[in-house]
Coordinates of C-alpha atoms and ligand atoms in Angstrom, one line a residue:
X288 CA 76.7 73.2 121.2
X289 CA 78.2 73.7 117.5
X290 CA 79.9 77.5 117.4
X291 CA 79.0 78.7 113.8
X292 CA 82.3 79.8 112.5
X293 CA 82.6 82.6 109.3
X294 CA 85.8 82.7 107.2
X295 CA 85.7 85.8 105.0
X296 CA 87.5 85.5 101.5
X297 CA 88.1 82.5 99.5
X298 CA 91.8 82.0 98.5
X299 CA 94.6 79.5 99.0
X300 CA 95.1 81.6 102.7
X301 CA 91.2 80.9 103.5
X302 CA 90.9 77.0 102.4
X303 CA 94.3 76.7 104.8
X304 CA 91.7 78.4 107.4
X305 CA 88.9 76.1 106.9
X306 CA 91.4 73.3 107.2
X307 CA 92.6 74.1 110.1
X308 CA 89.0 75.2 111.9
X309 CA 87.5 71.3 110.3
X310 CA 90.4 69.8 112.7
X311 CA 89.4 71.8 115.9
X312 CA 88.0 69.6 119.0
X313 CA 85.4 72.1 119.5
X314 CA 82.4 71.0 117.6
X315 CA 81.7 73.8 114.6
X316 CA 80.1 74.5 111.5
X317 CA 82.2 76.6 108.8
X318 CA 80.3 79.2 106.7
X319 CA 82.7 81.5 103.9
X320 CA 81.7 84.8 102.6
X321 CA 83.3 84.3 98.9
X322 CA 84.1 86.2 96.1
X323 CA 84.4 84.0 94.5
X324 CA 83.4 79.4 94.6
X325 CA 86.3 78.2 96.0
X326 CA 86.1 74.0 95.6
X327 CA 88.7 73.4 98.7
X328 CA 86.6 75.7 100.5
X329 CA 83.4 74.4 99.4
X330 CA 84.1 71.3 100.5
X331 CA 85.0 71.6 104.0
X332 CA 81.8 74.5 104.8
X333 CA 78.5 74.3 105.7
X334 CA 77.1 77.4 103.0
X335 CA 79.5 79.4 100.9
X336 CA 77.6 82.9 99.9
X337 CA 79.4 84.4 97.1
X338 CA 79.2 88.5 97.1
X339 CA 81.6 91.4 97.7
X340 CA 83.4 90.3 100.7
X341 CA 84.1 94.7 101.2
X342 CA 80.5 95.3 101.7
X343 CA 80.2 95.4 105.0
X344 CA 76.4 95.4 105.6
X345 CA 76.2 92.2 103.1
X346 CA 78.9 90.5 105.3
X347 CA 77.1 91.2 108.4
X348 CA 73.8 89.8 107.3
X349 CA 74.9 87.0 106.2
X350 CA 76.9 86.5 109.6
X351 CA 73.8 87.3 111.5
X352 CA 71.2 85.4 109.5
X353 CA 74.2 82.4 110.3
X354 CA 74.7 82.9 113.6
X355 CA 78.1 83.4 113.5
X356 CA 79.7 83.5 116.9
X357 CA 83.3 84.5 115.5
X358 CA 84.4 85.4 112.5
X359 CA 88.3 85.0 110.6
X360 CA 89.0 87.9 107.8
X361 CA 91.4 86.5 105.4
X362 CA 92.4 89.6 103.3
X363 CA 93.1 93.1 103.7
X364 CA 90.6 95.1 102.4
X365 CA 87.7 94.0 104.4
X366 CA 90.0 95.5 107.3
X367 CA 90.1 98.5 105.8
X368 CA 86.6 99.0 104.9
X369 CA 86.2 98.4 108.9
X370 CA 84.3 95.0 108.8
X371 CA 85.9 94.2 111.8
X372 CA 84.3 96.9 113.8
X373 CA 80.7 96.8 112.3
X374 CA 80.7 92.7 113.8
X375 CA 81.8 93.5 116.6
X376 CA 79.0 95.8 117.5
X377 CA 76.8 93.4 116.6
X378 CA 78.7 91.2 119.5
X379 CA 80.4 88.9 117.1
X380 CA 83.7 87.9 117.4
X381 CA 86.5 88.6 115.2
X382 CA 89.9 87.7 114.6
X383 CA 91.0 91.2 112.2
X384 CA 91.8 94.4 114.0
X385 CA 89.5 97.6 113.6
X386 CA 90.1 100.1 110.9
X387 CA 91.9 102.4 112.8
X388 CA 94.3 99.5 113.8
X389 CA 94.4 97.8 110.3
X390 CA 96.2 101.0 109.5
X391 CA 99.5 99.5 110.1
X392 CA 98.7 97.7 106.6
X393 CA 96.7 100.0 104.8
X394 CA 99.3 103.0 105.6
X395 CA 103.0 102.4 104.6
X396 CA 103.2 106.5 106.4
X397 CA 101.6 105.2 109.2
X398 CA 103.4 102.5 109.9
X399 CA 107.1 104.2 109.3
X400 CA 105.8 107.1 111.1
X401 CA 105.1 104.5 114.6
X402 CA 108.4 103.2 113.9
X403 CA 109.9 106.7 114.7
X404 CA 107.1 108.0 117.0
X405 CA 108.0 105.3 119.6
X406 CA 111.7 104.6 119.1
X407 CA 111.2 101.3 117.0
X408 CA 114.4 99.9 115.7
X409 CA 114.5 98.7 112.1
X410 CA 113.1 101.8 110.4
X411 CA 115.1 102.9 107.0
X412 CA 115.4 106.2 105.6
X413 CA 112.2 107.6 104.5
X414 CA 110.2 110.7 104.0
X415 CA 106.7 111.0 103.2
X416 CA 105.1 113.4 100.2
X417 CA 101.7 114.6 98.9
X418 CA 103.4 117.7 97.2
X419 CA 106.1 117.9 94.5
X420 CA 107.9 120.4 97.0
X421 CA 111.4 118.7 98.6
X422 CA 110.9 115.8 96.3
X423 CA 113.4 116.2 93.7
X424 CA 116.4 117.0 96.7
X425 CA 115.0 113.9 98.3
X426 CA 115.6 111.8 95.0
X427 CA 119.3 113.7 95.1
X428 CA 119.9 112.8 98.6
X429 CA 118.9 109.2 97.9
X430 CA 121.2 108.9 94.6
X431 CA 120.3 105.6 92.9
X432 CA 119.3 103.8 95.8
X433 CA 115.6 104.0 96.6
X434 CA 112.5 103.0 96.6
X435 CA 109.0 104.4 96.2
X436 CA 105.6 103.1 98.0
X437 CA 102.4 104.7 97.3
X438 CA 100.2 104.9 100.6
X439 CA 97.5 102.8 100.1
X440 CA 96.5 99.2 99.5
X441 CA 97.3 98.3 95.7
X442 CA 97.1 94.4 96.1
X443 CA 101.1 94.2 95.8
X444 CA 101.7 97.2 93.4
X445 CA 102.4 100.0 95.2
X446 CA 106.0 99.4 95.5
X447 CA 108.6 100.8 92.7
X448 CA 112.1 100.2 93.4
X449 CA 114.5 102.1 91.4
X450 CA 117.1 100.3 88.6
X451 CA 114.1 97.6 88.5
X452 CA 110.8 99.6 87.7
X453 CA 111.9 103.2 88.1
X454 CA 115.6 103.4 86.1
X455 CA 115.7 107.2 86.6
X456 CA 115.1 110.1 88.3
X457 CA 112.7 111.5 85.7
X458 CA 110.6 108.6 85.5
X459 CA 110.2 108.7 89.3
X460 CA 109.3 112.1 89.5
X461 CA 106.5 111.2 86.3
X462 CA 105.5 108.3 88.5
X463 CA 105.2 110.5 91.8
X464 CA 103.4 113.3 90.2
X465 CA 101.0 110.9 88.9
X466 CA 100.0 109.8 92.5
X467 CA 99.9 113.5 93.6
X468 CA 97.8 114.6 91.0
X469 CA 95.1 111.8 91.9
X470 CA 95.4 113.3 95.5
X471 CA 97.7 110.3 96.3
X472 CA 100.8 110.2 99.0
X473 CA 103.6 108.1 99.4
X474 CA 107.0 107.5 100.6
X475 CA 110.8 107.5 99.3
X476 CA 112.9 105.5 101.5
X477 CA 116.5 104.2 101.2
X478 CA 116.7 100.5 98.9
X479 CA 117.9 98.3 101.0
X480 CA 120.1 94.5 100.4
X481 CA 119.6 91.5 102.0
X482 CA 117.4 88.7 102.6
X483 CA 113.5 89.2 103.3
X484 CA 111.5 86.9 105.7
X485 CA 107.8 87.3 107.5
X486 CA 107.4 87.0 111.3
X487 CA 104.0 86.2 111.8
X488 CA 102.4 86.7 115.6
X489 CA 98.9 85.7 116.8
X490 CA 97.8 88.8 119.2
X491 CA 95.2 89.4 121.5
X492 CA 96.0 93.3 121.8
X493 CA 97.9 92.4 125.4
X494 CA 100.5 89.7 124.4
X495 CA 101.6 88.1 121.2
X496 CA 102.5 84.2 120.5
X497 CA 105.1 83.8 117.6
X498 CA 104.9 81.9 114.9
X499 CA 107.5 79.8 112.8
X500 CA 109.7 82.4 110.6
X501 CA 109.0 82.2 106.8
X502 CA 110.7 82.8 103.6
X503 CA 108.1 83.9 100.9
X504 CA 109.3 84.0 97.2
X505 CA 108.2 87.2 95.5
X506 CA 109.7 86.4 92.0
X507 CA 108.2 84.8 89.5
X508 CA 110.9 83.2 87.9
X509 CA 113.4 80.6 89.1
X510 CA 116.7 82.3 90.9
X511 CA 114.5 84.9 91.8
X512 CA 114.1 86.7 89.0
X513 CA 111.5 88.2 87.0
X514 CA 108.2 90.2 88.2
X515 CA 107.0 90.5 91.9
X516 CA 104.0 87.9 92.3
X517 CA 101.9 87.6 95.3
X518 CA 104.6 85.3 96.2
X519 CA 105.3 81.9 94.6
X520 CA 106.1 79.6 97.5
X521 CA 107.4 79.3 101.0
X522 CA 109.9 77.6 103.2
X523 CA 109.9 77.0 107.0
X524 CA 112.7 75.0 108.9
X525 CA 112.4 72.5 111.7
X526 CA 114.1 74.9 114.1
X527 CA 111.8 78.0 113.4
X528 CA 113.8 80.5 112.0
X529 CA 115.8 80.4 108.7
X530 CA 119.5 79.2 107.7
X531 CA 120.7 82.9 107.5
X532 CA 119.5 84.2 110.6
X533 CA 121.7 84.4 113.7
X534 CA 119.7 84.0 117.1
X535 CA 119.8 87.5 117.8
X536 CA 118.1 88.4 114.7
X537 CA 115.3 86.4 116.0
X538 CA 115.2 87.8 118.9
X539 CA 115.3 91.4 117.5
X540 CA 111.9 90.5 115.0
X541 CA 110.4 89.2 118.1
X542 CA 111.1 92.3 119.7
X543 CA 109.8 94.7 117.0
X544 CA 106.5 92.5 116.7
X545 CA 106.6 93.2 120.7
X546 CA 107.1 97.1 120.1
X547 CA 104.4 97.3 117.6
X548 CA 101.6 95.8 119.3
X549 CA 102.7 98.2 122.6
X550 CA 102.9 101.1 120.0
X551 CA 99.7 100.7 118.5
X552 CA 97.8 100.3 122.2
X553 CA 99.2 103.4 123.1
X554 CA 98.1 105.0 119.7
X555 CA 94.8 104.4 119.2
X556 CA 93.6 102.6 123.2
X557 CA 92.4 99.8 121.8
X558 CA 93.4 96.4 121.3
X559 CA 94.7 94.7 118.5
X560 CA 93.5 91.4 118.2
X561 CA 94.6 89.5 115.3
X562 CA 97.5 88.3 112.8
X563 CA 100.7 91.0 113.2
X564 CA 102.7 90.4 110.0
X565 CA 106.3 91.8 110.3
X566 CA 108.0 92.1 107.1
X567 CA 111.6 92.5 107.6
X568 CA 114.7 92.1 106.0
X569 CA 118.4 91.0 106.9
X570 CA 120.9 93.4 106.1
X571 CA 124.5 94.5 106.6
X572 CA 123.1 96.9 109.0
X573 CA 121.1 94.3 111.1
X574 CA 116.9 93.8 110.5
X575 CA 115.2 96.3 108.9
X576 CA 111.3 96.4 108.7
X577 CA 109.9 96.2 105.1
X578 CA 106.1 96.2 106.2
X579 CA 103.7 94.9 108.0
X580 CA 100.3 93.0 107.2
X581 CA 97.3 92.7 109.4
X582 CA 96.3 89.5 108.5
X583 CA 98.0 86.2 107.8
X584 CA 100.4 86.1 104.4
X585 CA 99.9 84.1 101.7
X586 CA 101.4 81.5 101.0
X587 CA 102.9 81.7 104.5
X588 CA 99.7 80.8 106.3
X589 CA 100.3 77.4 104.7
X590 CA 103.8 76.6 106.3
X591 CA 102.5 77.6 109.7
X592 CA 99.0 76.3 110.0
X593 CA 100.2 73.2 108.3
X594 CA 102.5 72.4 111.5
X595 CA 100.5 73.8 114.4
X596 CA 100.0 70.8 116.8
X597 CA 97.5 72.9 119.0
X598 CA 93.8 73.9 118.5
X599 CA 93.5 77.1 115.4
X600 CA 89.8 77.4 116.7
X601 CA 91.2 77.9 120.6
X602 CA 93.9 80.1 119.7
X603 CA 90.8 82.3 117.5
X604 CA 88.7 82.6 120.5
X605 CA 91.6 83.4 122.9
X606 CA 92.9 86.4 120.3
X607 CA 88.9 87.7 120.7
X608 CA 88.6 87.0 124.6
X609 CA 92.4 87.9 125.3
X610 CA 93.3 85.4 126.8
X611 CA 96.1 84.3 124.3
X612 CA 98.3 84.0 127.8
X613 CA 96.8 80.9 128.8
X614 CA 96.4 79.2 125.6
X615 CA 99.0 76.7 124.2
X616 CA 100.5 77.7 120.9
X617 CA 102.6 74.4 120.0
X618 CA 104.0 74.0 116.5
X619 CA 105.6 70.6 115.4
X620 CA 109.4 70.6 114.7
X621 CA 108.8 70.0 111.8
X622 CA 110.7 71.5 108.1
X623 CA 107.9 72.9 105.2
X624 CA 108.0 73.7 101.8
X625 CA 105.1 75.5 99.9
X626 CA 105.2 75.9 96.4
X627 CA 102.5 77.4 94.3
X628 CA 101.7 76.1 90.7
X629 CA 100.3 79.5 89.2
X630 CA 99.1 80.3 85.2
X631 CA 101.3 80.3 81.9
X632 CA 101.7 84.0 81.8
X633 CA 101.6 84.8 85.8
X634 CA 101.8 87.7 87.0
X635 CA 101.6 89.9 83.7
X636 CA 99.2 87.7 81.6
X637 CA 97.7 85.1 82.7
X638 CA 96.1 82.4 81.1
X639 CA 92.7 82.0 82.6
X640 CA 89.6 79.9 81.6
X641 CA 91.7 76.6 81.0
X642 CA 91.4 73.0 83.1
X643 CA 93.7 71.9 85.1
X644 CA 94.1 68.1 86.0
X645 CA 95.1 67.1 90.0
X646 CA 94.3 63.3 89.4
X647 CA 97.5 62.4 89.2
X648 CA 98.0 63.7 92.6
X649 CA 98.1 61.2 95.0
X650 CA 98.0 62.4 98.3
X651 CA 95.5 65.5 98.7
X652 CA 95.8 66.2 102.1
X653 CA 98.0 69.0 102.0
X654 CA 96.8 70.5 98.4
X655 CA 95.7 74.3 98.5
X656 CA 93.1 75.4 96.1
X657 CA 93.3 79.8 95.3
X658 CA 92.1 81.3 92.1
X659 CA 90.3 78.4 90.9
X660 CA 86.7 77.3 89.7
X661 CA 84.8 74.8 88.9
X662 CA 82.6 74.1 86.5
X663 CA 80.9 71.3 85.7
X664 CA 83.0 68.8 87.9
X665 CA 86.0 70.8 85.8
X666 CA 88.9 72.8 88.0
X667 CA 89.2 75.9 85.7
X668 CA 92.3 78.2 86.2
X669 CA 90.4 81.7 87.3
X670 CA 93.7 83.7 86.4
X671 CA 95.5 84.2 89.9
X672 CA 98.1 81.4 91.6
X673 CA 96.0 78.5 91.7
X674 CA 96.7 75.9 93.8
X675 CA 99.5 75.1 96.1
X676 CA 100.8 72.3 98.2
X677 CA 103.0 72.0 101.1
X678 CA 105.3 69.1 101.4
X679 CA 106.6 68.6 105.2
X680 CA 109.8 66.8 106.3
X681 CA 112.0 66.2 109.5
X682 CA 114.2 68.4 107.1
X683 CA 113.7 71.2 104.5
X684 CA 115.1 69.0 101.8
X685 CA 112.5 66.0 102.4
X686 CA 109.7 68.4 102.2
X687 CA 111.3 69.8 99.4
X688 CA 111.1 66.8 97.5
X689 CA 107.7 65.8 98.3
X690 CA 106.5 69.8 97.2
X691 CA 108.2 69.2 94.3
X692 CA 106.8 65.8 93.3
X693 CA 103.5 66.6 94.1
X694 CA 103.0 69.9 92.4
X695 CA 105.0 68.7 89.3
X696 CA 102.0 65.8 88.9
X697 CA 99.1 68.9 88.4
X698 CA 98.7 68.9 84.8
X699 CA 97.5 72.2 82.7
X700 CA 98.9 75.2 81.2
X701 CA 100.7 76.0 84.8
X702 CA 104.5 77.1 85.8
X703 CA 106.2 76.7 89.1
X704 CA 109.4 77.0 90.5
X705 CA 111.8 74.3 91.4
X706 CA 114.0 76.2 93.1
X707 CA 111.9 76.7 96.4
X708 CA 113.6 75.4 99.2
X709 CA 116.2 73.4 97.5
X710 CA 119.6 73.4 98.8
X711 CA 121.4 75.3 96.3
X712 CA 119.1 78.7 96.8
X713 CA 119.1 78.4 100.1
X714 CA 123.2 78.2 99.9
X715 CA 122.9 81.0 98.4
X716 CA 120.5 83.3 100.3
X717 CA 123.3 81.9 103.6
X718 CA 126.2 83.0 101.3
X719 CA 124.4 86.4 100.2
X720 CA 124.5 87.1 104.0
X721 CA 127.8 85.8 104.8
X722 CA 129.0 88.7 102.1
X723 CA 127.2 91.2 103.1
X724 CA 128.2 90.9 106.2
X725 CA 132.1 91.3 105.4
Ligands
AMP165 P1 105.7 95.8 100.3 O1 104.5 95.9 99.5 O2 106.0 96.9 101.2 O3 105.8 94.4 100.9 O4 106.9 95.7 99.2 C1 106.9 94.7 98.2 C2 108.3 94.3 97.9 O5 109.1 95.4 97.5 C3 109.1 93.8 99.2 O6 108.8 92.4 99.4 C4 110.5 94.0 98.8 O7 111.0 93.0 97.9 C5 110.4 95.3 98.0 N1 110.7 96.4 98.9 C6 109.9 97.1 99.7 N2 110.6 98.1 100.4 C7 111.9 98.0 100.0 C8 113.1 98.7 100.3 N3 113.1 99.7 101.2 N4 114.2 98.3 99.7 C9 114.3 97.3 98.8 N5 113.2 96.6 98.5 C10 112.0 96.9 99.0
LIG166 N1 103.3 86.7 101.1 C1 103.1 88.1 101.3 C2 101.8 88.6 101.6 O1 100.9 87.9 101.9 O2 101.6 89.8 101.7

C-alpha cells in the first residue's frame, strides 16, 4: 500500500517537508497544493496543483480527488481559514490544529490572555485595546519601553517596537488609531532585552516531543541590524539548546510548551495536534514568551528536520492518531547552520524576475528552494528569500563553514549574511547575556 501524502504551501519550510516525507520507510506518494511552482518541490512530488492554498473547498478537492490519507499545512493562514477542520470531516488526516486552536498564532490577545488565564510563567506586561480609551495612560505607564502588536496575522508586520519603528508617543497613538479605525485590536506590552530563540514541539493534543532549540536571525543585515525579515538563517548546536542558555532555561521552555498544550485542552476540549512553536526570549528577568506559531518556523524547520534520525512520516501519523507516546523522536547530535541567500533589496525592495545560477554548487543535498521559479529550465528569483542551505557539522563552526561556502557559490543579484553562526556573534549573543545578567 502507498499512503498518498498532501503538503500544503510551497516554500523553503514545505520542500524541507517533502524532503523529509521522500526519506520515510513507509512507501508514499507526495502531492503539494502550491501557490506558487516550487522546483525543489516539484521534483520530489507526484502532482503539484497550483491555486490558493486559503480556499478551503479547492484544497479539499484536490485532497479528495488524490486520495490523500494525511495532509501537512506548512503556513499559517490556511489554519486560520480552518482547513484543518474541513479535512478532517472528510476523515483525512492532518497534521495543523483547528481554527479555534490555531488561535494561539492568529491571536497575539489570545495567546497573552492563556498565559494569565492559567498561571503561565513568561508573560510580560501587556494590555489589550480596541478603543482609544486608557491608551494614552498605558503609553505613560510604559515610558519609552514598549511595543505594539496588532492582533491578527500580518505575515511578520504586525509588530512596532518603539525607538525602532514607533520613536514617539504621537506616532504610536497615529499608528493605534489607525488599527482601531479599521475595527482592528492589539496589544501594548513592556519591550523587553535579551536573546530570542524558538522551541519547536511535535504534539498530538496529549503529550509533546521537543525538538532541538533554534536561533532564527530576524535582521536583514550583518550584526543584526537593519529591517525584520522573515528571518535570514538559523543555527542549532550539537547539544540541543544554545551557548547562552543555562539548563534551567531549557527546562523552563519545555515547561511553558507543556503548559500551553494543557491550557489550550482545557480551553477549547479538543486536541491539538500539530507543530507548538514557542517564541521566547532570555532576559535579565528569566524567559519570557514572545509568541507562538502553530506550525513549523521558517527557516528553523531546516535545522531540525535536517537532523532527525527517526521517521517524519511516523511521527505525522502518530501527531494525527495520538499516539506521539510510543513513537521514537531521535535527532542526531549533530551542530546546523542555515543561511538564507535572499534578493538585492530584501525585505523592502526586492529585486524580483532575475536568474540566479546554483551550478557552482556542488553538493545539493541540503539546498532549500523558497520564493523561486522556473522558467524555461531558468531559476528566477520570485521576490521573497530564495533558497537556503544548511551546512551540518560535529560542531557549529564546521557547519558554519560549509553554509557559508555553499551559499557563497549561488550566483545572482542575492545578499546573505556571514555572520550566522560564526563564532564572534555567537560570543556575543553569550556575552550580551553574561551582562544582562549582572
Ligand atoms: P512576533 O511577530 O510576535 O514574533 O514579533 C516579531 C519580532 O518583534 C520578534 O521576533 C521580536 O524581535 C520583536 N518583539 C516582539 N515582542 C517584543 C517585545 N515584547 N519586546 C521586544 N521585542 C519584541
Ligand atoms: N522564523 C520565524 C517564523 O517562522 O515565524
Amino acid at each position: 500500500m502507498v499512503m498518498n501524502v498532501l503538503i500544503i504551501g510551497s516554500g523553503a519550510r514545505e520542500h524541507a517537508i517533502c524532503k523529509s516525507i521522500e526519506k520515510s520507510s513507509i512507501k508514499n506518494k507526495i502531492f503539494c497544493y502550491a501557490s506558487n511552482y516550487n522546483p525543489g518541490i516539484a521534483k520530489i512530488c507526484h502532482n503539484i496543483s497550483i491555486g490558493n492554498i486559503n480556499d478551503k473547498k479547492n484544497v479539499l478537492e484536490y485532497a479528495l480527488e488524490n486520495n490523500i490519507e494525511i495532509a501537512i499545512i506548512g503556513p499559517e493562514n490556511p489554519l486560520e481559514v480552518g482547513i484543518t477542520d474541513l479535512l478532517d470531516l472528510n476523515n483525512i488526516l492532518v497534521v495543523g490544529p483547528k481554527k479555534n486552536l490555531a488561535k494561539l498564532e492568529t491571536s497575539k490577545i489570545f495567546t497573552r490572555n492563556l498565559l494569565i488565564k492559567y498561571n503561565i510563567n513568561g508573560c510580560p506586561k501587556y494590555k489589550a485595546f480596541n478603543k482609544i480609551n486608557g491608551l494614552e495612560e498605558y503609553l505613560k505607564e510604559l515610558g519609552n519601553e514598549f511595543v505594539v502588536k496588532y492582533d491578527g496575522l500580518a505575515g511578520g508586520k504586525g509588530v512596532k517596537v518603539s525607538g525602532e519603528h514607533l520613536k514617539s508617543h504621537d506616532e504610536t497613538l497615529e499608528y493605534c488609531k489607525n488599527i482601531i479605525n479599521k475595527n482592528g485590536e492589539f496589544i501594548i506590552e513592556e519591550k523587553l532585552y535579551g536573546e530570542e530563540f524558538s522551541l519547536m514541539s511535535f504534539s498530538d493534543g496529549k503529550k509533546l516531543k521537543h525538538m532541538p532549540i533554534v536561533q532564527d536571525h530576524k535582521r536583514a543585515y550583518e550584526g543584526d541590524l537593519g529591517p525584520n525579515t522573515g528571518g535570514m538563517g538559523s543555527y542549532s548546536c550539537e547539544n540541543h539548546t544554545l551557548p547562552f542558555l543555562s539548563e534551567s532555561d531549557v527546562i523552563e521552555a519545555k515547561k511553558i510548551n507543556n503548559q500551553i498544550l494543557i491550557a489550550l485542552k482545557n480551553e477549547f476540549n479538543d486536541f491539538y495536534k500539530g507543530i507548538l512553536y514557542g517564541g521566547f526570549i532570555l532576559t535579565k528577568n528569566g524567559i519570557k514568551v514572545i509568541e507562538y506559531n502553530a506550525r513549523f518556523g521558517d527557516p528553523e524547520v531546516m535545522n531540525v528536520l535536517q537532523i532527525l534520525k527517526s521517521d517524519f512520516l511516523e511521527i505525522c501519523l502518530a501527531i494525527c492518531n495520538q499516539n506521539l507516546e510510543d513513537v521514537e523522536v531521535e535527532f542526531e547530535n549533530l551542530a546546523t547552520v542555515c543561511k538564507y541567500a535572499v534578493p538585492n533589496g530584501y525585505p523592502d525592495k526586492p529585486v524580483k524576475g532575475e536568474k540566479i545560477e546554483i551550478s557552482q554548487l556542488q553538493d545539493k543535498k541540503n539546498l532549500y528552494f523558497g520564493s523561486l521559479d522556473q522558467i524555461n529550465d531558468e531559476l528566477i528569483e520570485a521576490g521573497s528569500r530564495t533558497v537556503a542551505y544548511v551546512g551540518v557539522g560535529k560542531s557549529l563552526s564546521e557547519a558554519e563553514k560549509l553554509a557559508e561556502k555553499s551559499i557563497s557559490s549561488i550566483q545572482g543579484p542575492l545578499f546573505h549574511r556571514k555572520d550566522i553562526g560564526t563564532q564572534e556573534l555567537i560570543l556575543k549573543k553569550v556575552n550580551k547575556i553574561k551582562s544582562l545578567k549582572l
